[in-house]
């Protein structure tokens, strides 16, 4: 099974406000992306490849409503809160947070958890208290994953090492996997590997040999969970990633990195065609 994930981050912000959205007005943005991708994705066998698009929360309703009958697309959210509502229990006074029940009610079937930006946010909160504890971050992520899976969602769980962690990458990734997935139904999880040290302007992208080494390690530690490349599936690296047997797909974000930088549905579809060779 191949997995093509799309993390739309804050690509909805208009250019005049410092963002990269040139494709649709804010109120139409989520629906626009679904409408301009789902029909083309019907060309692929749903038993062989899945497509999930993770939207900022404000766009979930529009994106979900734009799905047509039998749509090949799943709509996902960007992480969930570590607590949830319960019938006859907490009715959900979780101000500013994203409980699983609210996401399900919006039509969400999947969530991305543990992205390096979410990890950085949690580490930042701990740092304000004078605490540096990666295990605590992984325990918090574990709570999120458990709630998502227990409530019928699939999870893209992101792991990765920073530059200062390269000399102990096995220790770092093992901790993220073993704590993050403790007690979790792993059949509902796909691992997204983010080589954090190689992501961003001016950095050297991780090569085929390194990515293969990590994917083999992850499968060994997890008992064979599918692994996708989370460092950015792009047109430039799609054929290389497709040639790695241990990699089961990728995570797309921006599709254009020069000129009018941003996410464009037609370029997203081109990346998929290149990766899947169709």
Coordinates of C-alpha atoms in Angstrom, one line a residue, residues 38-253:
X38 CA -10.2 14.5 -6.2
X39 CA -11.3 13.7 -9.7
X40 CA -7.8 13.2 -11.1
X41 CA -7.0 10.9 -8.2
X42 CA -9.8 8.5 -9.1
X43 CA -7.3 7.2 -11.7
X44 CA -5.5 5.3 -9.0
X45 CA -6.6 2.0 -7.4
X46 CA -7.8 2.8 -3.8
X47 CA -6.6 -0.7 -2.7
X48 CA -3.1 0.3 -3.8
X49 CA -2.7 3.9 -2.7
X50 CA -4.4 6.2 -0.3
X51 CA -4.6 10.0 -0.4
X52 CA -5.0 12.1 2.7
X53 CA -5.0 15.9 2.9
X54 CA -4.4 17.6 6.3
X55 CA -6.0 21.0 6.5
X56 CA -5.8 23.8 9.0
X57 CA -8.9 23.6 11.2
X58 CA -10.8 26.5 9.7
X59 CA -11.0 24.7 6.3
X60 CA -12.1 21.3 7.4
X61 CA -15.8 21.8 6.9
X62 CA -15.4 23.2 3.4
X63 CA -13.0 20.5 2.4
X64 CA -15.2 17.7 3.7
X65 CA -18.3 19.2 2.1
X66 CA -16.5 19.3 -1.3
X67 CA -15.8 15.5 -1.3
X68 CA -18.0 13.8 -3.8
X69 CA -19.5 10.3 -3.5
X70 CA -16.7 7.7 -3.5
X71 CA -14.1 10.4 -3.4
X72 CA -10.5 9.0 -3.2
X73 CA -9.5 11.7 -0.8
X74 CA -9.6 11.6 3.0
X75 CA -9.8 14.8 4.9
X76 CA -7.4 15.1 7.9
X77 CA -6.7 17.5 10.7
X78 CA -3.4 18.7 12.1
X79 CA -3.1 16.8 15.4
X80 CA -5.7 16.4 18.1
X81 CA -5.9 17.2 21.8
X82 CA -4.7 14.7 24.4
X83 CA -8.2 14.7 26.1
X84 CA -11.6 14.2 24.6
X85 CA -15.3 14.6 25.3
X86 CA -17.3 11.6 26.7
X87 CA -21.0 10.8 26.8
X88 CA -22.1 11.4 30.4
X89 CA -18.7 12.9 31.2
X90 CA -16.7 15.9 30.1
X91 CA -18.8 17.8 27.6
X92 CA -15.8 19.4 26.0
X93 CA -14.7 22.7 27.6
X94 CA -11.3 22.6 25.9
X95 CA -10.9 26.2 24.9
X96 CA -8.3 26.6 22.0
X97 CA -7.8 22.8 21.7
X98 CA -8.9 20.3 19.1
X99 CA -10.7 17.3 20.7
X100 CA -11.1 14.1 18.5
X101 CA -14.9 14.3 18.8
X102 CA -15.0 17.7 17.3
X103 CA -12.8 16.6 14.4
X104 CA -14.9 13.5 13.7
X105 CA -18.0 15.7 13.7
X106 CA -16.4 17.8 11.0
X107 CA -15.8 14.7 8.7
X108 CA -12.2 14.1 9.6
X109 CA -10.9 10.5 9.2
X110 CA -7.1 11.0 9.8
X111 CA -4.7 13.2 11.7
X112 CA -1.0 14.1 11.5
X113 CA 0.7 13.9 15.0
X114 CA 4.3 14.6 16.0
X115 CA 5.3 16.8 13.1
X116 CA 8.6 18.6 14.0
X117 CA 6.7 21.9 14.3
X118 CA 4.3 20.3 16.9
X119 CA 7.3 18.8 18.7
X120 CA 9.0 22.2 18.8
X121 CA 5.9 23.8 20.2
X122 CA 5.6 21.3 23.0
X123 CA 9.3 21.5 23.8
X124 CA 9.0 25.3 23.8
X125 CA 6.3 25.2 26.5
X126 CA 8.4 22.9 28.6
X127 CA 11.4 25.1 28.2
X128 CA 9.5 28.1 29.6
X129 CA 9.3 26.0 32.8
X130 CA 13.0 25.2 32.6
X131 CA 12.4 21.6 31.5
X132 CA 14.1 19.8 28.7
X133 CA 12.5 16.4 28.4
X134 CA 12.0 14.7 25.0
X135 CA 10.4 11.7 26.7
X136 CA 7.6 14.0 28.1
X137 CA 6.9 15.3 24.6
X138 CA 6.7 11.7 23.3
X139 CA 4.3 10.8 26.1
X140 CA 2.0 13.7 25.2
X141 CA 2.1 12.6 21.6
X142 CA 1.3 9.1 22.7
X143 CA -1.9 10.3 24.4
X144 CA -2.9 12.1 21.2
X145 CA -2.3 9.0 19.0
X146 CA -4.2 6.7 21.4
X147 CA -7.3 8.9 21.4
X148 CA -7.2 9.3 17.6
X149 CA -6.9 5.6 17.0
X150 CA -9.5 4.6 19.7
X151 CA -11.9 7.0 18.0
X152 CA -11.6 5.5 14.5
X153 CA -9.0 7.7 13.0
X154 CA -5.8 6.8 11.2
X155 CA -2.6 8.5 12.2
X156 CA 0.5 9.8 10.4
X157 CA 3.0 9.8 13.2
X158 CA 6.1 11.9 12.4
X159 CA 9.5 11.2 13.8
X160 CA 12.9 12.7 13.0
X161 CA 16.3 13.8 14.3
X162 CA 17.8 17.3 14.5
X163 CA 21.3 18.2 13.4
X164 CA 22.6 18.0 17.0
X165 CA 21.1 14.5 17.3
X166 CA 22.7 13.0 14.3
X167 CA 25.4 11.1 16.2
X168 CA 22.7 9.4 18.3
X169 CA 19.9 9.1 15.7
X170 CA 19.1 5.5 16.7
X171 CA 18.5 6.5 20.3
X172 CA 16.4 9.5 19.3
X173 CA 14.2 7.7 16.8
X174 CA 13.8 4.6 19.0
X175 CA 12.6 6.8 21.9
X176 CA 10.1 8.5 19.6
X177 CA 8.8 5.2 18.3
X178 CA 8.7 3.2 21.4
X179 CA 7.1 5.9 23.7
X180 CA 4.9 7.4 21.0
X181 CA 3.4 4.1 19.9
X182 CA 3.2 2.4 23.4
X183 CA -0.1 0.7 23.7
X184 CA -1.3 1.8 20.2
X185 CA -3.0 -0.3 17.5
X186 CA -0.1 0.0 15.0
X187 CA -2.3 -1.1 12.1
X188 CA -3.9 2.3 12.2
X189 CA -0.6 4.2 12.0
X190 CA 1.9 5.2 9.2
X191 CA 5.3 6.6 10.2
X192 CA 6.4 9.8 8.5
X193 CA 10.2 10.2 8.7
X194 CA 11.4 13.8 8.8
X195 CA 15.2 14.3 8.6
X196 CA 14.9 17.7 10.4
X197 CA 18.6 18.4 9.9
X198 CA 18.2 18.4 6.1
X199 CA 14.9 20.4 5.7
X200 CA 15.0 24.1 4.8
X201 CA 16.8 26.6 2.6
X202 CA 20.5 26.1 2.2
X203 CA 20.5 22.6 3.8
X204 CA 21.7 19.4 2.0
X205 CA 18.7 17.0 1.5
X206 CA 19.0 13.5 2.9
X207 CA 20.2 11.1 0.3
X208 CA 18.8 7.8 -0.9
X209 CA 21.3 5.7 1.2
X210 CA 20.5 7.6 4.4
X211 CA 16.7 7.5 3.9
X212 CA 16.9 3.7 3.1
X213 CA 18.9 3.1 6.3
X214 CA 16.3 5.0 8.4
X215 CA 13.3 3.3 6.8
X216 CA 14.9 -0.1 7.5
X217 CA 15.5 0.8 11.1
X218 CA 12.0 2.1 11.6
X219 CA 10.4 -1.1 10.2
X220 CA 12.7 -3.2 12.4
X221 CA 11.7 -1.3 15.5
X222 CA 8.0 -1.2 14.8
X223 CA 7.5 -4.6 13.3
X224 CA 7.0 -3.4 9.8
X225 CA 4.8 -0.3 10.0
X226 CA 4.6 1.5 6.6
X227 CA 7.1 4.4 6.4
X228 CA 6.7 7.5 4.2
X229 CA 9.3 10.2 3.5
X230 CA 8.2 13.3 5.5
X231 CA 11.1 15.5 4.5
X232 CA 9.0 16.7 1.5
X233 CA 7.9 14.6 -1.5
X234 CA 8.7 16.9 -4.5
X235 CA 9.0 16.6 -8.2
X236 CA 12.8 16.7 -7.9
X237 CA 13.0 13.7 -5.5
X238 CA 9.9 11.7 -6.5
X239 CA 11.6 9.2 -8.7
X240 CA 14.4 8.7 -6.2
X241 CA 12.0 8.0 -3.4
X242 CA 9.9 5.7 -5.6
X243 CA 13.0 3.6 -6.1
X244 CA 13.4 2.8 -2.4
X245 CA 11.5 -0.4 -1.6
X246 CA 11.4 0.4 2.1
X247 CA 9.6 3.8 1.5
X248 CA 5.8 3.5 1.2
X249 CA 5.0 7.0 0.0
X250 CA 5.5 10.6 0.9
X251 CA 4.3 13.8 2.6
X252 CA 3.8 16.7 0.2
X253 CA 3.8 20.4 1.4

